[in-house]
PDB file of C-alpha atoms in Angstrom:
ATOM      1  CA  UNK B   1     -31.484  -6.004  46.848  1.00 44.00           C
ATOM      2  CA  UNK B   2     -28.633  -4.212  45.201  1.00 55.00           C
ATOM      3  CA  UNK B   3     -29.283  -0.888  43.498  1.00 87.00           C
ATOM      4  CA  UNK B   4     -26.455  -1.269  41.004  1.00 97.00           C
ATOM      5  CA  UNK B   5     -27.382  -1.033  37.339  1.00 97.00           C
ATOM      6  CA  UNK B   6     -23.994  -1.319  35.651  1.00 98.00           C
ATOM      7  CA  UNK B   7     -20.561  -2.905  35.927  1.00 98.00           C
ATOM      8  CA  UNK B   8     -17.620  -0.953  34.495  1.00 98.00           C
ATOM      9  CA  UNK B   9     -14.523  -3.006  33.676  1.00 98.00           C
ATOM     10  CA  UNK B  10     -10.990  -1.851  33.041  1.00 98.00           C
ATOM     11  CA  UNK B  11      -9.491  -4.227  30.447  1.00 98.00           C
ATOM     12  CA  UNK B  12      -5.703  -4.495  30.739  1.00 98.00           C
ATOM     13  CA  UNK B  13      -4.716  -6.818  33.604  1.00 98.00           C
ATOM     14  CA  UNK B  14      -8.346  -7.283  34.644  1.00 98.00           C
ATOM     15  CA  UNK B  15      -9.754  -9.156  31.638  1.00 98.00           C
ATOM     16  CA  UNK B  16      -6.682  -9.202  29.369  1.00 98.00           C
ATOM     17  CA  UNK B  17      -3.172 -10.148  30.461  1.00 98.00           C
ATOM     18  CA  UNK B  18      -0.787  -7.434  29.215  1.00 97.00           C
ATOM     19  CA  UNK B  19       2.850  -7.249  30.239  1.00 97.00           C
ATOM     20  CA  UNK B  20       5.728  -5.595  28.317  1.00 97.00           C
ATOM     21  CA  UNK B  21       8.094  -8.094  29.986  1.00 97.00           C
ATOM     22  CA  UNK B  22       6.669 -10.890  27.816  1.00 97.00           C
ATOM     23  CA  UNK B  23       8.451  -9.176  24.927  1.00 98.00           C
ATOM     24  CA  UNK B  24      11.364  -7.461  26.630  1.00 98.00           C
ATOM     25  CA  UNK B  25      12.523 -10.499  28.596  1.00 97.00           C
ATOM     26  CA  UNK B  26      13.504 -11.818  25.152  1.00 96.00           C
ATOM     27  CA  UNK B  27      15.071  -8.559  23.936  1.00 96.00           C
ATOM     28  CA  UNK B  28      16.915  -7.259  27.011  1.00 97.00           C
ATOM     29  CA  UNK B  29      18.330 -10.167  28.978  1.00 95.00           C
ATOM     30  CA  UNK B  30      20.137  -8.048  31.593  1.00 97.00           C
ATOM     31  CA  UNK B  31      17.505  -7.135  34.255  1.00 96.00           C
ATOM     32  CA  UNK B  32      19.391  -3.962  35.273  1.00 97.00           C
ATOM     33  CA  UNK B  33      19.492  -2.752  31.667  1.00 98.00           C
ATOM     34  CA  UNK B  34      15.824  -3.616  31.209  1.00 98.00           C
ATOM     35  CA  UNK B  35      14.852  -1.708  34.351  1.00 97.00           C
ATOM     36  CA  UNK B  36      16.794   1.318  33.092  1.00 98.00           C
ATOM     37  CA  UNK B  37      14.941   1.102  29.766  1.00 98.00           C
ATOM     38  CA  UNK B  38      11.492   1.128  31.395  1.00 98.00           C
ATOM     39  CA  UNK B  39      12.452   3.748  33.993  1.00 98.00           C
ATOM     40  CA  UNK B  40      14.106   6.180  31.562  1.00 98.00           C
ATOM     41  CA  UNK B  41      13.201   5.421  27.943  1.00 98.00           C
ATOM     42  CA  UNK B  42       9.864   3.655  27.285  1.00 98.00           C
ATOM     43  CA  UNK B  43       8.332   4.812  30.560  1.00 97.00           C
ATOM     44  CA  UNK B  44       4.743   4.216  31.669  1.00 95.00           C
ATOM     45  CA  UNK B  45       4.151   7.996  31.345  1.00 95.00           C
ATOM     46  CA  UNK B  46       5.299   7.838  27.714  1.00 97.00           C
ATOM     47  CA  UNK B  47       3.011   4.869  27.018  1.00 97.00           C
ATOM     48  CA  UNK B  48       0.071   6.719  28.584  1.00 96.00           C
ATOM     49  CA  UNK B  49       0.523   9.580  26.113  1.00 97.00           C
ATOM     50  CA  UNK B  50      -0.410   7.123  23.350  1.00 97.00           C
ATOM     51  CA  UNK B  51      -3.344   5.928  25.487  1.00 97.00           C
ATOM     52  CA  UNK B  52      -4.358   9.591  25.571  1.00 97.00           C
ATOM     53  CA  UNK B  53      -4.399   9.883  21.793  1.00 97.00           C
ATOM     54  CA  UNK B  54      -0.846  10.613  20.621  1.00 97.00           C
ATOM     55  CA  UNK B  55       0.043   8.751  17.415  1.00 97.00           C
ATOM     56  CA  UNK B  56       2.413   5.807  17.798  1.00 98.00           C
ATOM     57  CA  UNK B  57       4.579   6.949  14.874  1.00 98.00           C
ATOM     58  CA  UNK B  58       5.035  10.388  16.424  1.00 98.00           C
ATOM     59  CA  UNK B  59       5.759   8.959  19.896  1.00 98.00           C
ATOM     60  CA  UNK B  60       8.301   6.468  18.541  1.00 98.00           C
ATOM     61  CA  UNK B  61      10.132   9.030  16.406  1.00 98.00           C
ATOM     62  CA  UNK B  62      10.302  11.485  19.297  1.00 97.00           C
ATOM     63  CA  UNK B  63      11.820   8.863  21.590  1.00 98.00           C
ATOM     64  CA  UNK B  64      14.310   7.618  18.986  1.00 98.00           C
ATOM     65  CA  UNK B  65      15.499  11.204  18.484  1.00 98.00           C
ATOM     66  CA  UNK B  66      16.070  11.561  22.220  1.00 98.00           C
ATOM     67  CA  UNK B  67      17.555   8.080  22.789  1.00 98.00           C
ATOM     68  CA  UNK B  68      19.128   6.989  19.465  1.00 98.00           C
ATOM     69  CA  UNK B  69      21.171   4.286  21.197  1.00 98.00           C
ATOM     70  CA  UNK B  70      17.880   2.522  22.101  1.00 98.00           C
ATOM     71  CA  UNK B  71      16.374   2.823  18.602  1.00 98.00           C
ATOM     72  CA  UNK B  72      15.869  -0.921  18.027  1.00 98.00           C
ATOM     73  CA  UNK B  73      14.225  -1.418  21.433  1.00 98.00           C
ATOM     74  CA  UNK B  74      11.997   1.652  21.140  1.00 98.00           C
ATOM     75  CA  UNK B  75      10.756   0.538  17.722  1.00 98.00           C
ATOM     76  CA  UNK B  76      10.077  -2.948  19.086  1.00 98.00           C
ATOM     77  CA  UNK B  77       7.765  -1.565  21.780  1.00 98.00           C
ATOM     78  CA  UNK B  78       4.914  -0.994  19.335  1.00 98.00           C
ATOM     79  CA  UNK B  79       6.362  -2.914  16.374  1.00 97.00           C
ATOM     80  CA  UNK B  80       6.062  -6.151  18.381  1.00 98.00           C
ATOM     81  CA  UNK B  81       3.315  -4.972  20.729  1.00 97.00           C
ATOM     82  CA  UNK B  82       1.145  -8.070  20.241  1.00 97.00           C
ATOM     83  CA  UNK B  83       3.880 -10.116  21.947  1.00 97.00           C
ATOM     84  CA  UNK B  84       3.052  -8.249  25.165  1.00 97.00           C
ATOM     85  CA  UNK B  85      -0.434  -9.781  25.185  1.00 96.00           C
ATOM     86  CA  UNK B  86      -0.670 -12.915  27.294  1.00 94.00           C
ATOM     87  CA  UNK B  87      -4.287 -13.771  26.496  1.00 95.00           C
ATOM     88  CA  UNK B  88      -7.550 -13.568  28.455  1.00 98.00           C
ATOM     89  CA  UNK B  89      -7.557 -13.701  32.253  1.00 98.00           C
ATOM     90  CA  UNK B  90      -9.957 -16.632  32.255  1.00 98.00           C
ATOM     91  CA  UNK B  91     -11.156 -16.337  35.851  1.00 98.00           C
ATOM     92  CA  UNK B  92     -12.214 -12.738  35.248  1.00 98.00           C
ATOM     93  CA  UNK B  93     -13.862 -13.557  31.923  1.00 98.00           C
ATOM     94  CA  UNK B  94     -15.820 -16.315  33.701  1.00 98.00           C
ATOM     95  CA  UNK B  95     -17.066 -13.779  36.265  1.00 98.00           C
ATOM     96  CA  UNK B  96     -18.039 -11.408  33.449  1.00 98.00           C
ATOM     97  CA  UNK B  97     -20.034 -14.219  31.827  1.00 98.00           C
ATOM     98  CA  UNK B  98     -21.755 -15.114  35.103  1.00 98.00           C
ATOM     99  CA  UNK B  99     -22.711 -11.491  35.718  1.00 98.00           C
ATOM    100  CA  UNK B 100     -23.998 -11.141  32.163  1.00 98.00           C
ATOM    101  CA  UNK B 101     -26.064 -14.312  32.502  1.00 97.00           C
ATOM    102  CA  UNK B 102     -27.950 -12.795  35.462  1.00 96.00           C
ATOM    103  CA  UNK B 103     -29.519 -10.277  33.071  1.00 97.00           C
ATOM    104  CA  UNK B 104     -29.428  -7.655  35.847  1.00 96.00           C
ATOM    105  CA  UNK B 105     -26.743  -5.290  34.633  1.00 98.00           C
ATOM    106  CA  UNK B 106     -25.391  -3.252  31.753  1.00 98.00           C
ATOM    107  CA  UNK B 107     -21.674  -3.655  31.077  1.00 98.00           C
ATOM    108  CA  UNK B 108     -19.191  -1.009  30.031  1.00 98.00           C
ATOM    109  CA  UNK B 109     -15.456  -0.945  29.372  1.00 98.00           C
ATOM    110  CA  UNK B 110     -13.436   2.078  30.477  1.00 98.00           C
ATOM    111  CA  UNK B 111      -9.920   1.554  29.197  1.00 98.00           C
ATOM    112  CA  UNK B 112      -6.644   3.387  28.712  1.00 98.00           C
ATOM    113  CA  UNK B 113      -5.720   2.025  25.290  1.00 98.00           C
ATOM    114  CA  UNK B 114      -4.242   3.443  22.108  1.00 97.00           C
ATOM    115  CA  UNK B 115      -6.918   3.958  19.445  1.00 97.00           C
ATOM    116  CA  UNK B 116      -4.510   2.492  16.881  1.00 98.00           C
ATOM    117  CA  UNK B 117      -4.059  -0.743  18.827  1.00 97.00           C
ATOM    118  CA  UNK B 118      -7.540  -1.314  20.212  1.00 98.00           C
ATOM    119  CA  UNK B 119      -8.855  -2.902  16.961  1.00 97.00           C
ATOM    120  CA  UNK B 120      -6.300  -5.719  17.489  1.00 96.00           C
ATOM    121  CA  UNK B 121      -7.861  -6.481  20.868  1.00 97.00           C
ATOM    122  CA  UNK B 122     -11.389  -6.361  19.395  1.00 97.00           C
ATOM    123  CA  UNK B 123     -10.384  -8.944  16.818  1.00 97.00           C
ATOM    124  CA  UNK B 124      -8.616 -11.168  19.332  1.00 97.00           C
ATOM    125  CA  UNK B 125     -11.003 -11.257  22.299  1.00 98.00           C
ATOM    126  CA  UNK B 126     -14.645 -12.097  21.636  1.00 97.00           C
ATOM    127  CA  UNK B 127     -15.725 -11.033  25.151  1.00 98.00           C
ATOM    128  CA  UNK B 128     -14.970  -7.392  24.248  1.00 98.00           C
ATOM    129  CA  UNK B 129     -18.138  -7.608  22.162  1.00 98.00           C
ATOM    130  CA  UNK B 130     -20.239  -8.504  25.215  1.00 98.00           C
ATOM    131  CA  UNK B 131     -20.177  -4.889  26.443  1.00 98.00           C
ATOM    132  CA  UNK B 132     -23.120  -2.547  26.056  1.00 98.00           C
ATOM    133  CA  UNK B 133     -20.618   0.242  25.486  1.00 98.00           C
ATOM    134  CA  UNK B 134     -16.881   0.893  25.428  1.00 98.00           C
ATOM    135  CA  UNK B 135     -15.035   4.129  26.189  1.00 98.00           C
ATOM    136  CA  UNK B 136     -11.450   3.981  24.869  1.00 98.00           C
ATOM    137  CA  UNK B 137      -9.012   6.680  25.963  1.00 98.00           C
ATOM    138  CA  UNK B 138      -7.189   6.935  22.645  1.00 97.00           C
ATOM    139  CA  UNK B 139     -10.466   7.593  20.837  1.00 98.00           C
ATOM    140  CA  UNK B 140     -11.630  10.192  23.382  1.00 98.00           C
ATOM    141  CA  UNK B 141      -8.188  11.914  23.639  1.00 97.00           C
ATOM    142  CA  UNK B 142      -8.379  11.662  27.432  1.00 97.00           C
ATOM    143  CA  UNK B 143      -7.659   8.912  29.940  1.00 97.00           C
ATOM    144  CA  UNK B 144      -7.831   7.654  33.491  1.00 98.00           C
ATOM    145  CA  UNK B 145      -7.324   8.952  36.144  1.00 98.00           C
ATOM    146  CA  UNK B 146      -8.719  12.278  34.859  1.00 97.00           C
ATOM    147  CA  UNK B 147     -12.296  12.766  36.131  1.00 98.00           C
ATOM    148  CA  UNK B 148     -13.656  13.991  32.791  1.00 98.00           C
ATOM    149  CA  UNK B 149     -12.858  10.591  31.237  1.00 98.00           C
ATOM    150  CA  UNK B 150     -15.068   8.781  33.762  1.00 98.00           C
ATOM    151  CA  UNK B 151     -17.702  11.462  33.249  1.00 98.00           C
ATOM    152  CA  UNK B 152     -17.808  10.710  29.498  1.00 98.00           C
ATOM    153  CA  UNK B 153     -18.963   7.167  30.291  1.00 98.00           C
ATOM    154  CA  UNK B 154     -21.501   8.258  32.912  1.00 98.00           C
ATOM    155  CA  UNK B 155     -22.978  10.900  30.624  1.00 98.00           C
ATOM    156  CA  UNK B 156     -22.976   8.805  27.453  1.00 98.00           C
ATOM    157  CA  UNK B 157     -24.813   5.923  29.094  1.00 98.00           C
ATOM    158  CA  UNK B 158     -26.993   7.995  31.452  1.00 98.00           C
ATOM    159  CA  UNK B 159     -25.562   6.544  34.649  1.00 97.00           C
ATOM    160  CA  UNK B 160     -25.380   8.040  38.114  1.00 97.00           C
ATOM    161  CA  UNK B 161     -22.049   7.336  39.864  1.00 97.00           C
ATOM    162  CA  UNK B 162     -23.639   5.287  42.657  1.00 96.00           C
ATOM    163  CA  UNK B 163     -25.458   3.054  40.147  1.00 97.00           C
ATOM    164  CA  UNK B 164     -22.223   1.514  38.841  1.00 98.00           C
ATOM    165  CA  UNK B 165     -19.418  -0.681  40.157  1.00 98.00           C
ATOM    166  CA  UNK B 166     -15.971   0.069  38.728  1.00 98.00           C
ATOM    167  CA  UNK B 167     -13.216  -2.592  38.559  1.00 98.00           C
ATOM    168  CA  UNK B 168      -9.580  -1.649  37.840  1.00 98.00           C
ATOM    169  CA  UNK B 169      -6.148  -3.067  38.724  1.00 98.00           C
ATOM    170  CA  UNK B 170      -4.593   0.412  39.101  1.00 98.00           C
ATOM    171  CA  UNK B 171      -5.171   1.889  42.558  1.00 98.00           C
ATOM    172  CA  UNK B 172      -4.707   5.424  41.206  1.00 98.00           C
ATOM    173  CA  UNK B 173      -7.675   4.867  38.860  1.00 98.00           C
ATOM    174  CA  UNK B 174      -9.741   3.410  41.711  1.00 98.00           C
ATOM    175  CA  UNK B 175      -9.155   6.497  43.884  1.00 98.00           C
ATOM    176  CA  UNK B 176     -10.216   8.740  41.006  1.00 98.00           C
ATOM    177  CA  UNK B 177     -13.452   6.764  40.509  1.00 98.00           C
ATOM    178  CA  UNK B 178     -14.223   6.812  44.230  1.00 98.00           C
ATOM    179  CA  UNK B 179     -13.675  10.587  44.304  1.00 98.00           C
ATOM    180  CA  UNK B 180     -16.519  10.826  41.769  1.00 98.00           C
ATOM    181  CA  UNK B 181     -18.725   8.627  43.970  1.00 98.00           C
ATOM    182  CA  UNK B 182     -18.396   5.419  41.937  1.00 98.00           C
ATOM    183  CA  UNK B 183     -18.187   2.299  44.175  1.00 98.00           C
ATOM    184  CA  UNK B 184     -14.995   0.533  43.120  1.00 98.00           C
ATOM    185  CA  UNK B 185     -13.037  -2.699  43.457  1.00 98.00           C
ATOM    186  CA  UNK B 186      -9.247  -2.698  43.263  1.00 98.00           C
ATOM    187  CA  UNK B 187      -8.658  -5.838  41.206  1.00 98.00           C
ATOM    188  CA  UNK B 188      -5.891  -8.153  42.394  1.00 98.00           C
ATOM    189  CA  UNK B 189      -7.079 -11.593  41.273  1.00 98.00           C
ATOM    190  CA  UNK B 190     -10.239 -13.238  39.921  1.00 98.00           C
ATOM    191  CA  UNK B 191     -10.745 -14.948  43.303  1.00 98.00           C
ATOM    192  CA  UNK B 192     -10.546 -11.649  45.187  1.00 98.00           C
ATOM    193  CA  UNK B 193     -12.857  -9.993  42.629  1.00 98.00           C
ATOM    194  CA  UNK B 194     -15.447 -12.747  43.040  1.00 98.00           C
ATOM    195  CA  UNK B 195     -15.341 -12.415  46.824  1.00 98.00           C
ATOM    196  CA  UNK B 196     -15.778  -8.640  46.750  1.00 98.00           C
ATOM    197  CA  UNK B 197     -18.636  -8.820  44.251  1.00 98.00           C
ATOM    198  CA  UNK B 198     -20.351 -11.341  46.512  1.00 97.00           C
ATOM    199  CA  UNK B 199     -19.846  -9.095  49.540  1.00 97.00           C
ATOM    200  CA  UNK B 200     -21.422  -6.214  47.584  1.00 96.00           C
ATOM    201  CA  UNK B 201     -24.313  -8.576  46.613  1.00 95.00           C
ATOM    202  CA  UNK B 202     -23.561  -7.997  42.947  1.00 97.00           C
ATOM    203  CA  UNK B 203     -22.779 -11.655  42.212  1.00 94.00           C
TER     204      UNK B 203
END
């Protein structure tokens, strides 16, 4: 029998489809220009600062000051942020439901997400209310892959690292969890997730 007590889910691109291209394919038609924008203006590092607690207004103003020629696009990033949401990843949500129905595990969310935007997700996706606890980076002012962020969840819910299974689509975050001794699955698709959970005798 498995000794696992808890399943820890990342949210974006594991349970919820999120992709800035859903919005920016409409705004920046030229793929070279769009690539430049994401590589040099609204970078993933910049976005992660908001996940780590920086206010959206402050982040947007700072970027507009540095790249005034991109003002309209920068303001659209959070002004039209909901257009980046593609909906639930149904196969993953189905697995979550199956796991929950076993009654064997506690469920936690560990997510890099702006505290200002997370309420939108809570309103939109009912399965976010299935968790026994959620640790949101923007609320904690820290984020993955920093070890102390994972430790917040372990400490708050009295979990030992080897008692949990962590699921994330970002390999960097997986390596960080494994370094703390948390068994992890690098999410690539619902089918692959199901197979790995079965191999670990979790599902």
